[in-house]
XYZ file of C-alpha atoms in Angstrom:
644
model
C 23.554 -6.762 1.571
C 21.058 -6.456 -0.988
C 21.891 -5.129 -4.309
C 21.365 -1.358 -5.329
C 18.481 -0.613 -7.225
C 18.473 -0.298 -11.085
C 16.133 2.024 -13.292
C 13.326 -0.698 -14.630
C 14.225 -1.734 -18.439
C 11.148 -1.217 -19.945
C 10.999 1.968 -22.968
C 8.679 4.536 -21.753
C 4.944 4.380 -23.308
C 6.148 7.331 -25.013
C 10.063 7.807 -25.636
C 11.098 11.518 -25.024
C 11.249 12.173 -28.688
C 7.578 10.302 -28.922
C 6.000 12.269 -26.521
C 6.407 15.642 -28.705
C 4.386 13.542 -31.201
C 2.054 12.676 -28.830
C 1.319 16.227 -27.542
C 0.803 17.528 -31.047
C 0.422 21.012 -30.554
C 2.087 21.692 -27.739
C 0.857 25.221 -27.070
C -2.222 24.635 -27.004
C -1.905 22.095 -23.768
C 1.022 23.800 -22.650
C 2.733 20.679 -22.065
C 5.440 19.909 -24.123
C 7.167 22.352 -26.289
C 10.224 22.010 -28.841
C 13.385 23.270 -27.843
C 14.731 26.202 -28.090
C 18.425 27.042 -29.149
C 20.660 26.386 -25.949
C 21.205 29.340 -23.995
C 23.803 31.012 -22.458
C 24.618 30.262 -18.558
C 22.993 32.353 -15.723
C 24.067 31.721 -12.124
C 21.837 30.204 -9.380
C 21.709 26.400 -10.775
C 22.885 23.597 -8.982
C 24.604 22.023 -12.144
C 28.382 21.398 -11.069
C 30.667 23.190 -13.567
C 31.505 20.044 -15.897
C 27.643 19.808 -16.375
C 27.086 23.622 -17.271
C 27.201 23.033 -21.097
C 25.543 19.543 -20.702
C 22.340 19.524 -22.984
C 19.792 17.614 -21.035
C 16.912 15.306 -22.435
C 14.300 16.866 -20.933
C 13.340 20.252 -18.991
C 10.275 20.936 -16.939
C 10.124 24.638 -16.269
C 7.740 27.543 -14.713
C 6.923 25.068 -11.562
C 6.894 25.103 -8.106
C 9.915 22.512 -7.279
C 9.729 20.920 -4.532
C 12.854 19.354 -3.724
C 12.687 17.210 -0.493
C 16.075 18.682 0.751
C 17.208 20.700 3.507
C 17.372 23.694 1.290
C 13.292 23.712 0.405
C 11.845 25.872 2.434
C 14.562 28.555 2.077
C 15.121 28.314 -1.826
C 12.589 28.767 -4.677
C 13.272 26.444 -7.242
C 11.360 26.875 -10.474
C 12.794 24.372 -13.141
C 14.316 20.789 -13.020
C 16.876 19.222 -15.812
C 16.975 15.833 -16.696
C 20.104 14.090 -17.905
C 20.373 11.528 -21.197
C 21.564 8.880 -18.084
C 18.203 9.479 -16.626
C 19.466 11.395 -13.359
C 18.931 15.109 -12.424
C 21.559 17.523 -13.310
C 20.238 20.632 -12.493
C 17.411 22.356 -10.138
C 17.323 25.749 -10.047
C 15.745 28.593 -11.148
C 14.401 28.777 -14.876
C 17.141 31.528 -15.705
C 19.460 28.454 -14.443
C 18.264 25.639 -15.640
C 17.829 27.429 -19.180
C 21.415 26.673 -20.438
C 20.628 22.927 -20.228
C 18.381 23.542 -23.109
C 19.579 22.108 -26.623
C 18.605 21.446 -29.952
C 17.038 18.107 -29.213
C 15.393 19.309 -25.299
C 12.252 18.227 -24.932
C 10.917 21.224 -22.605
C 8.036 20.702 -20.113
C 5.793 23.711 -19.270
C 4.501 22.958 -15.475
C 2.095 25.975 -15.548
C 2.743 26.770 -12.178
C 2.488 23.183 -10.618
C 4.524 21.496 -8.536
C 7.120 18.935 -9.533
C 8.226 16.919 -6.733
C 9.636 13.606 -6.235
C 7.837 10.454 -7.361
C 5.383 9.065 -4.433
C 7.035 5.751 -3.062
C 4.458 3.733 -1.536
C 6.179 1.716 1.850
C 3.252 -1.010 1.704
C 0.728 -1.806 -1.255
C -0.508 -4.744 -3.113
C -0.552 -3.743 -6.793
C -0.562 -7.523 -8.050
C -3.621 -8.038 -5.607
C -5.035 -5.205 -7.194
C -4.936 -6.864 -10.749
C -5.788 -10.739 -9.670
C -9.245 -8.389 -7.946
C -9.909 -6.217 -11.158
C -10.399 -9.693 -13.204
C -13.175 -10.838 -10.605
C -16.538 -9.515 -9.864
C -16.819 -6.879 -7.120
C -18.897 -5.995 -4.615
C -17.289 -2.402 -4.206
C -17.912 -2.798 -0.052
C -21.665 -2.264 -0.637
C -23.903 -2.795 2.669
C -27.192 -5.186 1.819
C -29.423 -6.670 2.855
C -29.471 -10.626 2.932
C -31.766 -10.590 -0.302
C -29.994 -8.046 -1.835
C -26.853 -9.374 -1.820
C -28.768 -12.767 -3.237
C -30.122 -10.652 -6.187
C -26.310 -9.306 -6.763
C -24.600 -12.597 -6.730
C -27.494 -14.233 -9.089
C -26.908 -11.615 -11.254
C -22.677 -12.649 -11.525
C -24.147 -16.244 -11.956
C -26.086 -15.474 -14.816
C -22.951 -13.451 -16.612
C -21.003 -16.587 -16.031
C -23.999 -19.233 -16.817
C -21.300 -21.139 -18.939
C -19.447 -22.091 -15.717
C -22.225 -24.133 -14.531
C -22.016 -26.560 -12.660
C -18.594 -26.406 -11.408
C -16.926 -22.892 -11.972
C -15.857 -20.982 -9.071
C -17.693 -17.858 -8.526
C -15.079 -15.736 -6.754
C -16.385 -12.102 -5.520
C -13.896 -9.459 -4.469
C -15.106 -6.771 -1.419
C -17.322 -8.642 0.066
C -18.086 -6.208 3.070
C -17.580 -8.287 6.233
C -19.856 -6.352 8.557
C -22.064 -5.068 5.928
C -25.307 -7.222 6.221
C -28.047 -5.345 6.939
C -29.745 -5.020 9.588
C -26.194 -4.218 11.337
C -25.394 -7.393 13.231
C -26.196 -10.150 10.607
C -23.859 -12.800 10.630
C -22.685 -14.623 7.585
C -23.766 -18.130 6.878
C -22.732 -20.660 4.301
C -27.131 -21.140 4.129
C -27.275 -17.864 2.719
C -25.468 -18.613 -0.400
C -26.717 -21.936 -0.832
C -30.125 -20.917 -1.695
C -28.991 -19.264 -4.875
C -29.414 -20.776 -8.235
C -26.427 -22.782 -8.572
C -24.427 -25.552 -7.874
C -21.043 -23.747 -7.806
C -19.202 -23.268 -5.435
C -18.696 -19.765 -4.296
C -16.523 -17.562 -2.161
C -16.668 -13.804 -1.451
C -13.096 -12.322 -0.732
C -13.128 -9.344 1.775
C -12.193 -6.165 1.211
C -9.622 -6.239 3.947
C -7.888 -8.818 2.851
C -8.757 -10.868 6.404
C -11.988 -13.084 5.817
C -13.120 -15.081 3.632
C -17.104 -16.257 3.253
C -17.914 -19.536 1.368
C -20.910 -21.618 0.610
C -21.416 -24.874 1.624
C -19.713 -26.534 -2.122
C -16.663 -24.765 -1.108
C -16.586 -25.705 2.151
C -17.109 -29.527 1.014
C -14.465 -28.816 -1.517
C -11.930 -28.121 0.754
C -12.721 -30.862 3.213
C -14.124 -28.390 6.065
C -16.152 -29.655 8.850
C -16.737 -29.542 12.263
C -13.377 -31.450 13.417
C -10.793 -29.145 10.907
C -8.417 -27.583 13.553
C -8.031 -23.622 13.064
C -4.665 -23.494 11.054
C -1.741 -21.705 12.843
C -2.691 -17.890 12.367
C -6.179 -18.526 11.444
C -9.543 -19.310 12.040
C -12.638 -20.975 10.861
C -15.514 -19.365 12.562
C -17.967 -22.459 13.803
C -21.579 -22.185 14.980
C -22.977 -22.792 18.544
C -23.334 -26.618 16.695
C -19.916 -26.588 16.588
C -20.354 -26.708 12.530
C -18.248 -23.916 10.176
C -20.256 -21.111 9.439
C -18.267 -20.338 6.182
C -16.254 -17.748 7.447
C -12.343 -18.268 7.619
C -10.207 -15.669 8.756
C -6.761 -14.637 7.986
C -4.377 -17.947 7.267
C -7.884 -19.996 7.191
C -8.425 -18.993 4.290
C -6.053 -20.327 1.954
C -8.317 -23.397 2.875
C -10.375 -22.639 0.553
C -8.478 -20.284 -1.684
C -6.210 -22.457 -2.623
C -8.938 -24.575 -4.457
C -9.700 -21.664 -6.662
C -8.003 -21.936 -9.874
C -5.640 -19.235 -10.749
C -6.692 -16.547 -13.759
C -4.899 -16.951 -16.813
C -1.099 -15.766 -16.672
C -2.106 -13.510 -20.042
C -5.004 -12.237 -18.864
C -2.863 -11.504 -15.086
C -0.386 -10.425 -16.980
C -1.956 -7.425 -18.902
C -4.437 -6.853 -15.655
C -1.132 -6.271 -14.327
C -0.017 -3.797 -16.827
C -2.935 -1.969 -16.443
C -2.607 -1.500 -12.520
C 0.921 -0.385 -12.774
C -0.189 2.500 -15.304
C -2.791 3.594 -12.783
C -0.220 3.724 -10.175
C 1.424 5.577 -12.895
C -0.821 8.083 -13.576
C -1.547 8.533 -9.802
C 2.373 9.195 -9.372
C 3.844 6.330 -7.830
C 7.448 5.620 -8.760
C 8.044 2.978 -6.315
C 5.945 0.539 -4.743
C 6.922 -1.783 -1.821
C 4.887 -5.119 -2.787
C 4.109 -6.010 0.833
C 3.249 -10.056 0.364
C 5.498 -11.816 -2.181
C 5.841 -15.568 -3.063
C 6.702 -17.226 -6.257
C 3.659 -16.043 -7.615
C 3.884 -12.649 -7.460
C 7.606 -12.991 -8.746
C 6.717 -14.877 -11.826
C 4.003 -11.664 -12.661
C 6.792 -9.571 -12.438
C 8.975 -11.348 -14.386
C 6.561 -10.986 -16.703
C 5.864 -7.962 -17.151
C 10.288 -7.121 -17.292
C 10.335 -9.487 -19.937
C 7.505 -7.453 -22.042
C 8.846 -3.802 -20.882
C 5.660 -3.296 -18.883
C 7.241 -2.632 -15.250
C 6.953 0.861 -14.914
C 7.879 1.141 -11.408
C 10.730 0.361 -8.513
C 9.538 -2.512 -6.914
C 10.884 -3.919 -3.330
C 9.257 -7.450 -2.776
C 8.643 -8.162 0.715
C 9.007 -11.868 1.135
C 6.121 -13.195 3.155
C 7.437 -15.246 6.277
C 4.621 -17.233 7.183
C 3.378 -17.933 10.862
C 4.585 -21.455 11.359
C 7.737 -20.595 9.726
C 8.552 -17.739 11.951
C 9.490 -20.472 14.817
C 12.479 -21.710 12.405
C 14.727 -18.647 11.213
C 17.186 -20.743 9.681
C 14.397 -22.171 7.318
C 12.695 -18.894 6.915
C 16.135 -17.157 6.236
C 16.768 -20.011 3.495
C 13.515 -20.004 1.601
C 13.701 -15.867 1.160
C 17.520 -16.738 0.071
C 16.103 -19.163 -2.241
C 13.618 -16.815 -4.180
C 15.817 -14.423 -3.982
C 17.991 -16.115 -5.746
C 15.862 -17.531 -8.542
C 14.509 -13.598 -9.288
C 17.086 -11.105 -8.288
C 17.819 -10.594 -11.965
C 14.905 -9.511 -12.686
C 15.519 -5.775 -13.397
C 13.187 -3.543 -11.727
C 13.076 -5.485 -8.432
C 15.356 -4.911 -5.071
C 15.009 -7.786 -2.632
C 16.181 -7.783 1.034
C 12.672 -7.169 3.347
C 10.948 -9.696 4.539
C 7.308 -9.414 5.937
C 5.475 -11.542 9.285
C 1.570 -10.801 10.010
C 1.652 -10.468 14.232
C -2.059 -9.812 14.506
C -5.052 -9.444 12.256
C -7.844 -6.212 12.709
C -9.612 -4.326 15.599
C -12.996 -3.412 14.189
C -15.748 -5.097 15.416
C -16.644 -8.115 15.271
C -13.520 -9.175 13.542
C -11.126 -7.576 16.610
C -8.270 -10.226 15.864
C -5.973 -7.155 16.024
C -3.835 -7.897 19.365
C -4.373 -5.198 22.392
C -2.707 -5.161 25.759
C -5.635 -4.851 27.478
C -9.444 -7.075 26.503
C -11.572 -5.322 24.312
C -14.894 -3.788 25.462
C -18.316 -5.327 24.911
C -20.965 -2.711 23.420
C -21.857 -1.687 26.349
C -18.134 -0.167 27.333
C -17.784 -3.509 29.759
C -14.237 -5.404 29.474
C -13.995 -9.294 28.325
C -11.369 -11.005 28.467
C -10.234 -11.095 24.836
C -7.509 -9.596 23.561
C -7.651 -10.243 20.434
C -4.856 -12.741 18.233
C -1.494 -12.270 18.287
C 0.433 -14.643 15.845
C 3.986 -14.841 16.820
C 5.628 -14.162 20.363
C 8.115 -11.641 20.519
C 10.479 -14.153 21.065
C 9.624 -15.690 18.004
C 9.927 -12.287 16.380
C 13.147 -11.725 17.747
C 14.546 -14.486 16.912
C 13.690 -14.048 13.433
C 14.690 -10.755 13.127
C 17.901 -11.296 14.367
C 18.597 -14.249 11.822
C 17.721 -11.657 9.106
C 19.240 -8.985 10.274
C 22.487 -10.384 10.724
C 22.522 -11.272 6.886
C 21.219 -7.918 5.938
C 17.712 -8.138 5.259
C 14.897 -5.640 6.819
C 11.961 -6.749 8.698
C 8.456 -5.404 7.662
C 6.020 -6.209 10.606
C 2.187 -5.984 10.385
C 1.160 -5.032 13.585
C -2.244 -2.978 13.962
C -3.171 -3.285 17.519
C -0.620 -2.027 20.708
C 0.454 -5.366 22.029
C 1.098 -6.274 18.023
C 3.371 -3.126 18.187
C 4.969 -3.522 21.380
C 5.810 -7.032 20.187
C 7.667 -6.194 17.041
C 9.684 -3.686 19.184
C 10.539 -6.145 21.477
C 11.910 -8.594 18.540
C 13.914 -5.857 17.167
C 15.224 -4.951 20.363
C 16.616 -8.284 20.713
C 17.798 -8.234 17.159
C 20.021 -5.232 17.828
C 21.495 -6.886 21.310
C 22.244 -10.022 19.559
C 23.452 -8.098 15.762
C 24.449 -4.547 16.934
C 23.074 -3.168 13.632
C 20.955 -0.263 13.389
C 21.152 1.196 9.620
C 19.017 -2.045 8.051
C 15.166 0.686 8.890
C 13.494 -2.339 10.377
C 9.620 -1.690 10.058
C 6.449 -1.817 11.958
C 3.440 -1.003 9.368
C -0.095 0.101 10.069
C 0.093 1.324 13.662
C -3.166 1.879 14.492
C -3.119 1.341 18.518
C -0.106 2.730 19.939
C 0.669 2.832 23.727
C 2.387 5.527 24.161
C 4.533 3.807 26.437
C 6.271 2.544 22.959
C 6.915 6.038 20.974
C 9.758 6.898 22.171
C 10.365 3.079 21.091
C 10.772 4.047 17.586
C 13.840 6.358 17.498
C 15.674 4.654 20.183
C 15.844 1.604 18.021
C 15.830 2.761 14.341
C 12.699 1.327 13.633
C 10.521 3.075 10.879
C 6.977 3.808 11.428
C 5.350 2.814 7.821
C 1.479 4.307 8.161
C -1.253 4.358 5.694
C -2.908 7.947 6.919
C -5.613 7.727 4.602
C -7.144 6.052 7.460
C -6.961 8.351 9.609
C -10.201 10.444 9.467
C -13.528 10.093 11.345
C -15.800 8.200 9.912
C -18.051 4.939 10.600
C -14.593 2.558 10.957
C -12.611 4.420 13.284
C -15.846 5.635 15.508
C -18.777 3.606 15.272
C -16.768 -0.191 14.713
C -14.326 1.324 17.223
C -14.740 3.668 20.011
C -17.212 1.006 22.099
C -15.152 -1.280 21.831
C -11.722 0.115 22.859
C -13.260 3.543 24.988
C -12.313 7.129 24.730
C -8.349 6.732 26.532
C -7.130 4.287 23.831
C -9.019 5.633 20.931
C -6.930 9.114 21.144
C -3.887 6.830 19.870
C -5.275 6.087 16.899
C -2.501 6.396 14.245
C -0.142 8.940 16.257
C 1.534 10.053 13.669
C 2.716 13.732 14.972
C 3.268 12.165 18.430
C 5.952 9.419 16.656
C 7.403 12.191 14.843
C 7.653 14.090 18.208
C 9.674 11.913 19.534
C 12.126 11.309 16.430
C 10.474 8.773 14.824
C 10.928 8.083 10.977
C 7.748 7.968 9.524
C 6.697 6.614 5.914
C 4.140 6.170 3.904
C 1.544 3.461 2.352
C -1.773 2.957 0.983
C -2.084 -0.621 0.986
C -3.876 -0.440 -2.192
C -6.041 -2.259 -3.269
C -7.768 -2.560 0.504
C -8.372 0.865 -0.050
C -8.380 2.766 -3.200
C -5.451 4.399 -4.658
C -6.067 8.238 -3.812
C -2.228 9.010 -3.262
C -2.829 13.169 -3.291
C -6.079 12.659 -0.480
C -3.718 10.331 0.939
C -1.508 13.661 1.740
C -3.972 15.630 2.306
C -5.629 12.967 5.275
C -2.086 13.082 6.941
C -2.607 16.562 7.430
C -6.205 17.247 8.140
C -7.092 13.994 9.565
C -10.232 14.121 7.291
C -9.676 13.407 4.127
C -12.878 13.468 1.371
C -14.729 11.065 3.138
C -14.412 12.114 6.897
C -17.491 13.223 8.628
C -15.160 15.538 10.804
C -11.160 15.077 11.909
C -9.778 12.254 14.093
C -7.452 14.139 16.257
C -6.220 16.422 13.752
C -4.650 19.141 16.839
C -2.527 16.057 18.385
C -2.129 13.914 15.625
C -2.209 16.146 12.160
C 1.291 16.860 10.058
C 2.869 19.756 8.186
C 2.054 19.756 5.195
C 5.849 19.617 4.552
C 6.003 16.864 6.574
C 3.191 14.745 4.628
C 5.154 15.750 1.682
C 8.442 14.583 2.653
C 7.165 11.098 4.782
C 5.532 9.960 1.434
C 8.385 10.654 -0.465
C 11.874 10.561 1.389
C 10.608 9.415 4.239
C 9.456 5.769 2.470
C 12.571 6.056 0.531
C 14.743 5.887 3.461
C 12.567 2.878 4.904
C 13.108 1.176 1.171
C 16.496 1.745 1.384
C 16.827 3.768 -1.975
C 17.181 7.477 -0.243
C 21.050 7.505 -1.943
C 18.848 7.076 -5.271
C 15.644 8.345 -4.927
C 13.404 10.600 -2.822
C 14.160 14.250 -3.452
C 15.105 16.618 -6.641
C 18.727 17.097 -6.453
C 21.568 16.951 -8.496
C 22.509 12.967 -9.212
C 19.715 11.889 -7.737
C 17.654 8.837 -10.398
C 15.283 11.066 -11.855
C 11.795 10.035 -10.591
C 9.385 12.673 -10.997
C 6.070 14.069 -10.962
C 4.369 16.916 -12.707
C 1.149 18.022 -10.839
C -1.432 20.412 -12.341
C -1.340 22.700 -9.173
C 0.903 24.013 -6.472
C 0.524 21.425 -3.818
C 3.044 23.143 -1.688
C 0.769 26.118 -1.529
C -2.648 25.186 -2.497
C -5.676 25.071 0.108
C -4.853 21.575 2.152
C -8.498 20.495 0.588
C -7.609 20.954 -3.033
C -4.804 18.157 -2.501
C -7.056 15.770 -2.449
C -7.872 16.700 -6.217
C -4.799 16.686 -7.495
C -3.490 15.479 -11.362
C -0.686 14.351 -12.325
C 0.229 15.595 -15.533
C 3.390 13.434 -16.133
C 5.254 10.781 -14.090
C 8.554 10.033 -14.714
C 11.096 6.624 -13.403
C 14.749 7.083 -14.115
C 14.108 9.895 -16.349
C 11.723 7.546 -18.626
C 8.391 8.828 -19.465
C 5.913 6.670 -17.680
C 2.640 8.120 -17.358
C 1.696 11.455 -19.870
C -1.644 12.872 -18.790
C -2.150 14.181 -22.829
C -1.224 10.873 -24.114
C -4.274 8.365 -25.022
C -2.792 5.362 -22.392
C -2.378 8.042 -20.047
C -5.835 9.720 -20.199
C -7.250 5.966 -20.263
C -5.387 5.463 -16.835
C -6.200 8.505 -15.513
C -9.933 7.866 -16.142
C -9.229 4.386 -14.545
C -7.755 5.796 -11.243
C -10.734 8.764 -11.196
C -13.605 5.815 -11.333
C -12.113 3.695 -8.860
C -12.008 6.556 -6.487
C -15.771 7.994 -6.987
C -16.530 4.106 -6.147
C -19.719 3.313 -4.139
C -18.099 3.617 -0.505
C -20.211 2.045 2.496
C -21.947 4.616 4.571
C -21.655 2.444 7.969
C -18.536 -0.406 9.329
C -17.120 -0.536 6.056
C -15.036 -3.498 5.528
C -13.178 -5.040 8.330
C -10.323 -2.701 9.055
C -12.081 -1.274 5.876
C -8.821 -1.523 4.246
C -5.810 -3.664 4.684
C -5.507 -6.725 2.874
C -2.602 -8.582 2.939
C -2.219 -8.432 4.537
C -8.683 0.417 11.508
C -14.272 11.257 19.710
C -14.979 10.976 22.137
C-alpha cells in the first residue's frame, strides 16, 4: 500500500507569529487579532478532556463552520481551533472553542464566513498550468484566418531575437475557432507569416496540436508517418499532413520543442501553486505525471515552495497498457526514485481510453456512431484507445499491489469500458476499498449508473462543465441528438444510485474558478451559461456540491482518515471565505474570496498579505479572461489529458 500522507515541509509564506505582522492593525481588517488571556471552559466543544486546557496556535472564530460530518446540518458550529501539531482540536461553538485561547493565540475573526475544509481537486494539471503561463496565449479567442496571422506576427516580433530557429510555441489555440465556423487548419496558413521558425499552437484542451510546415519537417512528418498508437495526424484528401496531430500525435512534434528553463519552471511553478492557494485548494491530484513533473516538484520541496497535498497520477501510456507487468514496474520505478519527496502520495495510476466529443474533434468513444449535422448516423464512433480487456488486465495487475486506477473516459462506450476492466479487476483481486476512478463522465448510458456503486468505483467530474452554453449545445446536440444529450454529466442520477462522486477542474483546460465550480454543480449554469443544462435531473444540494469537492475527492485520494472535514484530529486544512457559502444566494458562490487557506495548520495563502493579494489578483484576471462566444476549444477544457 501506498504510504500515508505527510503535511508538505515548506514554512508558511507567513509563520503564525508573522502573519500578526503582516495584518498590522488587525481591527481595522478584522482579520487577525492578538490573543486574549485564555479563558475559562464552557461546554459544547468537541475538545476531548486532555485537550480542554490545550492552548492552540491559532483560532478562527464568529464563522459559519462547515464541518463535512454527519453532525452538519444538525449542529451550528461557529469557531475552529488549531493545534501547535497542525491538526484540529476543537470545533464548536465560540463560547467553546474560547478556552483554547492563550497568551501566544493567534485569533482569526471570520466575520460571518464560512470556514470549511480545504477544496481537494480529484484531477488538475497545475504544472501544465505553469509550463502554459511562460508561453504566449491565445486565451481561446475565435479569428479569423488573418486575424490570427496579425496575432502570431505580433509574438514573432516580441521574440525577433529567436530568429531563425526559435520555436514559437502558442498556448489555447482554439481548435474550432476559425472563423467563418468550419475553417479547417492548415500548416499553409502559418507559413505565410514572417518567419522561418518553426511554430506550433497548443490547444486549449490539451488534445490537438497545429504546426507549420518547419515543424512538421522538423519532426520528420509526411505523408507515409503511420498515426502513433492513440493518435492521429490529420492528412488532406492528398493524403499529405495538414498540421494537425491529435492526442498521442502530438508528442511528434512536441517533443522537438525545447523545454523552458528549470528556474524559470520552477518559480512559474511557485506562482501557480499560490493561485491554487489563494483560490483554496489544499490538495491537488496531478492527473499526468512522468519524471518531469516529479523533478518540478522536487523542486519546489527542496525550496519550501509546495504549498499543497499532491497525489501524482502516473501516466500509463497506450502501448504500455497491453503489458501490465511493464507498466506496473515503470510506476514502481518512479515511485521509487520520488516517494521521499515530502508533500507527494503516490499509488494512482492514470490510462487515456478515448479523446473528446465536440465536433469535429469527436475522438471521444460512443456506443452508438455519431450524427452528421443534419441529425443522420455515420458510422463512426469515435476512438477508443485500450479494450476493456486491456483495461482489465491492467487494473487488475495494479490493483493487486495496491495502486488505484484513474481512467479518462468522456464518451459512454469510454465509460462502460473502464467498468468493465474494473469489474474484472475485482473477480480476479477481490478488492474493493482501493476507489478505482473513472474521470470526466460526460456521456453516460444509463445502463452503467448503477455500475458505479456496485463496484466501488468513484465518479471524479469536473461540473464546471456542466452548463449550457455553445460546447455542450451547439458542438454537441447535432451531433449526438436530444436522447443522449440528457446524460450529459449525470451527476444527481450517479448519486441516486449510490455513487461516490468527486470533484475536479482540470485546470488549466479551464480556468481555476473553484467557488463557480460549486456553484455550476448546483445550478447547472454557472457565470457563463446562457441557461441550465438539466439542472431539475441533474443539479446537486448545495450540501452535496460542498461535501463531493471536499470529502467526497478526499475519499477518492485516499486521505479521508486525514483530510476532508473539520473535526477533531483531523490535519488541519482549511479555508476562510469572506461569506456564508452555506447560506448565501447559490449565485453569489460563484464570487466567493478566500480570505485565508491553510495546509496542516500552516498558513498558506493570507488574503491581507502582499503575496496573497498578488495571487488573488492573479486568479481574478485569469477568470475575467476573454472566453469564446461560439465551440470554444475542443472539449473546451480538458487537457491532459464536453436542450433539446
Amino acid at each position: 500500500m501506498s504510504p500515508s500522507y505527510e503535511v508538505p515541509a515548506q514554512p508558511s509564506p507567513l509563520s503564525r507569529r508573522g502573519l500578526l505582522a503582516a495584518a498590522g492593525a488587525a481591527g481595522a481588517a478584522g482579520l487577525v487579532t492578538a490573543a486574549a488571556p485564555a479563558a475559562a471552559a464552557a461546554p459544547g466543544s468537541t475538545a476531548s478532556p486532555s485537550s480542554r486546557r490545550r492552548s492552540a496556535a491559532l483560532v478562527v472564530h464568529n464563522a459559519r463552520v462547515f464541518t463535512g460530518t454527519s453532525t452538519h446540518a444538525t449542529t451550528r458550529h461557529e469557531a475552529v481551533a488549531v493545534g501547535r501539531d497542525g491538526r484540529i482540536i476543537a470545533v464548536g461553538s465560540d463560547a467553546a472553542v474560547k478556552r483554547h485561547v492563550g497568551r501566544d493565540t493567534d485569533v482569526v475573526d471570520a466575520a460571518g464566513g464560512t470556514v470549511m475544509s480545504g477544496i481537494h481537486d480529484g484531477h488538475a494539471h497545475p504544472m501544465d498550468a505553469a509550463s502554459r503561463s511562460l508561453r504566449p496565449s491565445l486565451a481561446g479567442a475565435e479569428q479569423t484566418v488573418e486575424e490570427l496571422r496579425k496575432t502570431l506576427t505580433g509574438f514573432l516580433k516580441d521574440s525577433a531575437e529567436q530568429e531563425p530557429d526559435g520555436w514559437l510555441v502558442v498556448e489555447d489555440w482554439n481548435p474550432v475557432g476559425l472563423l467563418p465556423h468550419g475553417t479547417a487548419p492548415h500548416h499553409t496558413m502559418l507559413d505565410t507569416l514572417p518567419t522561418r521558425r518553426p511554430i506550433a499552437l497548443r490547444g486549449g484542451d490539451g488534445h490537438n496540436l497545429w504546426a507549420n510546415q518547419r515543424a512538421l519537417d522538423i519532426a520528420k512528418i509526411t505523408a507515409s508517418t503511420p498515426d502513433p498508437v492513440g493518435g492521429k495526424i490529420v492528412k488532406g484528401a492528398d493524403g499529405k499532413p495538414t498540421g494537425v496531430l491529435k492526442d498521442d500525435a502530438q508528442p511528434l512534434v512536441s517533443r522537438h520543442i525545447p523545454e523552458p528553463d528549470e528556474t524559470q519552471l520552477a518559480d512559474a511553478a511557485a506562482k501557480t501553486l499560490a493561485e491554487a492557494a489563494a483560490s483554496g485548494v489544499t490538495t491537488f491530484m496531478e492527473a499526468v505525471v512522468g519524471r518531469d513533473e516529479l523533478k518540478l516538484y522536487q523542486r519546489l520541496a527542496e525550496s519550501d515552495r509546495l504549498l499543497q497535498r499532491i497525489v501524482p497520477a502516473l501516466r500509463v501510456e497506450t502501448d504500455m497498457t497491453k503489458d501490465p507487468a511493464a507498466a506496473l514496474a515503470y510506476a514502481k520505478k518512479l515511485r521509487a526514485e520520488f516517494r521521499d519527496v515530502r508533500g507527494l502520495r503516490f499509488g494512482t495510476v492514470k490510462v487515456f481510453l478515448d479523446g473528446v466529443i465536440e465536433y469535429p474533434a469527436q475522438t471521444a468513444a460512443l456506443l452508438q456512431p455519431y450524427l452528421d449535422k443534419d441529425g443522420r448516423p455515420t458510422d463512426h464512433r469515435g476512438d477508443l484507445y485500450v479494450s476493456a480487456a486491456d483495461y482489465g488486465r491492467l487494473s487488475a495487475a495494479f490493483n493487486a499491489e495496491g495502486w488505484q486506477m484513474h481512467a479518462h473516459a468522456i464518451g459512454d462506450r469510454a465509460v462502460r469500458t473502464s467498468l468493465d476492466g474494473y469489474a474484472y479487476a475485482l473477480r480476479k483481486t477481490g478488492r474493493r476499498d482501493l476507489r478505482n476512478t473513472t474521470a470526466h463522465l460526460q456521456l453516460v448510458d444509463p445502463a452503467d449508473l448503477p455500475r458505479f456503486a456496485a463496484l466501488g468505483v468513484v465518479a471524479c467530474m469536473q461540473l464546471q462543465w456542466a452548463a449550457r452554453n455553445t460546447w455542450t449545445m451547439d458542438a454537441l446536440l447535432p451531433y449526438i441528438g436530444a436522447r443522449r444529450h440528457r446524460w450529459q454529466y449525470p451527476a444527481r442520477s450517479l448519486q441516486d444510485r449510490r455513487a461516490a462522486l468527486a470533484g475536479g477542474s482540470d485546470w488549466p483546460v479551464d480556468p481555476l474558478q473553484v467557488w463557480n465550480q460549486i456553484r455550476t454543480a448546483i445550478d447547472r449554469e454557472g457565470m457563463e451559461g446562457e441557461g441550465d443544462l438539466y439542472r431539475a435531473e441533474e443539479g446537486l444540494s448545495r450540501t452535496s456540491s460542498l461535501l463531493m469537492h471536499t470529502l467526497g475527492t478526499a475519499r477518492q485520494l485516499r486521505s479521508d482518515h486525514l483530510t476532508g472535514t473539520v473535526e477533531r484530529g483531523k490535519a488541519a486544512d482549511l479555508v476562510v471565505l469572506d461569506r456564508d457559502v452555506t447560506r448565501c444566494p447559490v449565485a453569489d458562490i460563484s464570487s466567493s474570496e478566500v480570505r485565508m487557506t491553510l495546509v496542516g495548520g500552516t498558513v498558506v495563502h493570507d488574503a491581507q498579505s502582499s503575496a496573497g493579494r498578488a495571487a488573488a489578483a492573479r486568479v481574478t484576471r485569469a477568470a475575467a479572461g476573454p472566453r469564446p462566444t461560439a465551440y470554444a476549444s475542443v472539449h473546451g477544457r480538458h487537457a491532459s489529458c464536453g436542450c433539446g
